[in-house]
């Protein structure tokens, strides 16, 4: 007999359908009213939008390019610092913390303008103004995202149960082997949704680059409005463009979050009833072939013997299958 | 009886006042205020004693005076408005009636997908015209602040939604079985738990609000970044002192840290005071 | 005592009684008065009838004492001091007087369920409904909850219990109802229904349950 799942009785189908239809009507009505309010009862000039949406394309291109470049280069840096934050040694951990807190704790605007000042004064490589500006924007975004991604990676690495490192070591895997086969596959799953969210954030943050005259999306839109353009139409086009990029990405995030859910793993803390500390300890063993983790098995080991290899007699398979149960093969 | 000797473990709004005074929070606020005051004092004295170039002093003082105050004020204005919007929209999101939940969902998805800056720009340049408020810079600024509040409202709606959904349905059933009216169920059972569970995520969001307020400088609001830009510009072009540029921005960074620290400490002390064993938090 | 296979509608039946679920047809009577009428507020009915759930459903943010007194304070308007006294009395009645200031997360399953029973009793109900009160408990805690329920029954409380604990049915209950597929199949004294069922489905069920 399962837990009582008494839901309140569903309201009649017709009522439900009626409400949904009503919801759609309401949304559309609100939109239309909103548009009329904004355009002061003149309605949307669709012809204008059709004629001018092309002017936004170069900016869109720049936006995407800068976002992608700075995101992925920031990822490399961020991973490095994030990993450093998980170390036992205070110096690298402290340095990494300074880096992360500096870029997460201050606004992007500040970072951007500081770099702007620096690059204006020192002009690396004697670049022409345009390129220098682009470089400034790229650097600012890259450094900023490295701080945030470092935190994401740190959380991902640390979320993987601490016992796993021990278990991997206890069967003879060196640090890097453990990393590769045990920690990483699990950490990757935890890390992908927030990383995708960060990409969306950088995409939105790139709009700030207009301030230093980088010809990205928002800048192009502003130019349109200066030239006597119709503000509402321009901003609607601008918003739609951003939405066209961000909404699919957030659907991707939701998809990843659902697909990669590992029950019991992850950042959300449920209500935990306090467990009594038992005398046994759970040590995780890794079964695999070719050094690739295929399954994880939990073995109960009496506490004082935990340092030795757990033997197969104590093992109970509770496994997390990373590649599907079919592929679980014992190495002997 | 064994229970009578124990100090009360009641943790709700009634005991908050006493706890606040005793808390480390107050000490930390004093500490931060002390550090900032000390900085200001040091700078003033340096100028008086000629240790510091008067020009640098002229560059730095408006930052501390006007900039920091304005940033703090902007953040303080946006946080509550955003929270109210977020709470209402989050509540709408968990409703069983699509006619309420669908518009809320559309609102959240749309607002979250547009950069804050775009909202600010649009609000600043266009909305005063729409509402026929002519010529005043302040009106545009108010609209821009509202735009920011709406933006964080959408994010906070997600936080509140997660908070509402974290209360098990069974408890709502049990409360109804006791005879509590729908409203009472909300106030006595759902909201206290939602509040505790959303605090950490909200604290994080408030820190983000402080940073987002820097965007207001892009439309000329006289907050920290605006003054920083001014001063750095001057230092660079007129005085050609790159060191001063770095100093300016460093001080500004410190000030942002200070304001963010204050806010997260306040939220943290709330979290600590209202903690209940067994009630976790929603990750965000 | 209501027994039957899963999905037979036992929990729904209970919820119809205290109007957590509004019946589409039929009538619910409390002390001779029909209560599932539009002019009677469900909250009023629920004050008269207490309920204990399978998942305990204690309010996680309140201490045991506050859980018990919530109904008193918010629904009946009792002042906090009186409510606290009454709450402590009830908690000692279920054997948890010393845990009044503990939060649900600090209590074992059996203790939580006993607090839930005290909570239901605080409202001085005319009857208490039990929805599989021991099904979610670890075996070592089942007895303490059943003991409390037995004590309640001895004190004369009207109880409607959905459970699988057949020993409880035999020893404590006065009437047993067997349900299947949403309908009441058999009804009678424990001896009649458990030992000498007449219906086919009842016979099949009993043979599987009773050893």
Tab-separated table of N, CA and C in Angstrom, chain B residues 26 72 78-79 120-121 132 150 155 181 188 197 217 220 247:
chain	number	residue	atom	x	y	z
B	26	UNK	N	24.333	43.122	14.843
B	26	UNK	CA	24.517	44.520	15.193
B	26	UNK	C	26.001	44.862	15.257
B	72	UNK	N	22.719	52.875	-2.012
B	72	UNK	CA	21.990	52.223	-0.925
B	72	UNK	C	20.499	52.502	-1.012
B	78	UNK	N	14.248	49.214	-4.306
B	78	UNK	CA	13.908	48.141	-5.233
B	78	UNK	C	13.573	46.843	-4.501
B	79	UNK	N	14.307	46.560	-3.432
B	79	UNK	CA	14.121	45.270	-2.774
B	79	UNK	C	12.680	45.024	-2.329
B	120	UNK	N	15.358	49.104	-18.406
B	120	UNK	CA	15.662	50.416	-17.838
B	120	UNK	C	15.629	51.485	-18.917
B	121	UNK	N	16.293	51.204	-20.031
B	121	UNK	CA	16.349	52.202	-21.098
B	121	UNK	C	14.949	52.559	-21.571
B	132	UNK	N	2.626	61.170	-19.736
B	132	UNK	CA	2.489	62.611	-19.840
B	132	UNK	C	3.173	63.378	-18.726
B	150	UNK	N	10.497	45.403	-11.274
B	150	UNK	CA	9.710	44.389	-11.975
B	150	UNK	C	10.615	43.240	-12.395
B	155	UNK	N	12.257	37.313	-10.972
B	155	UNK	CA	13.155	36.320	-10.394
B	155	UNK	C	12.691	35.892	-9.020
B	181	UNK	N	-9.513	27.937	8.537
B	181	UNK	CA	-10.034	28.456	7.278
B	181	UNK	C	-8.885	28.582	6.296
B	188	UNK	N	-0.838	30.572	8.984
B	188	UNK	CA	-0.243	29.841	10.099
B	188	UNK	C	0.635	28.690	9.672
B	197	UNK	N	12.108	29.038	4.187
B	197	UNK	CA	12.772	28.271	3.156
B	197	UNK	C	13.334	29.169	2.052
B	217	UNK	N	23.302	53.881	-13.476
B	217	UNK	CA	24.256	54.909	-13.843
B	217	UNK	C	24.243	55.143	-15.348
B	220	UNK	N	22.287	57.956	-16.065
B	220	UNK	CA	22.636	59.193	-15.413
B	220	UNK	C	22.252	59.306	-13.955
B	247	UNK	N	42.573	53.476	-7.987
B	247	UNK	CA	42.129	53.744	-6.625
B	247	UNK	C	40.635	53.991	-6.572
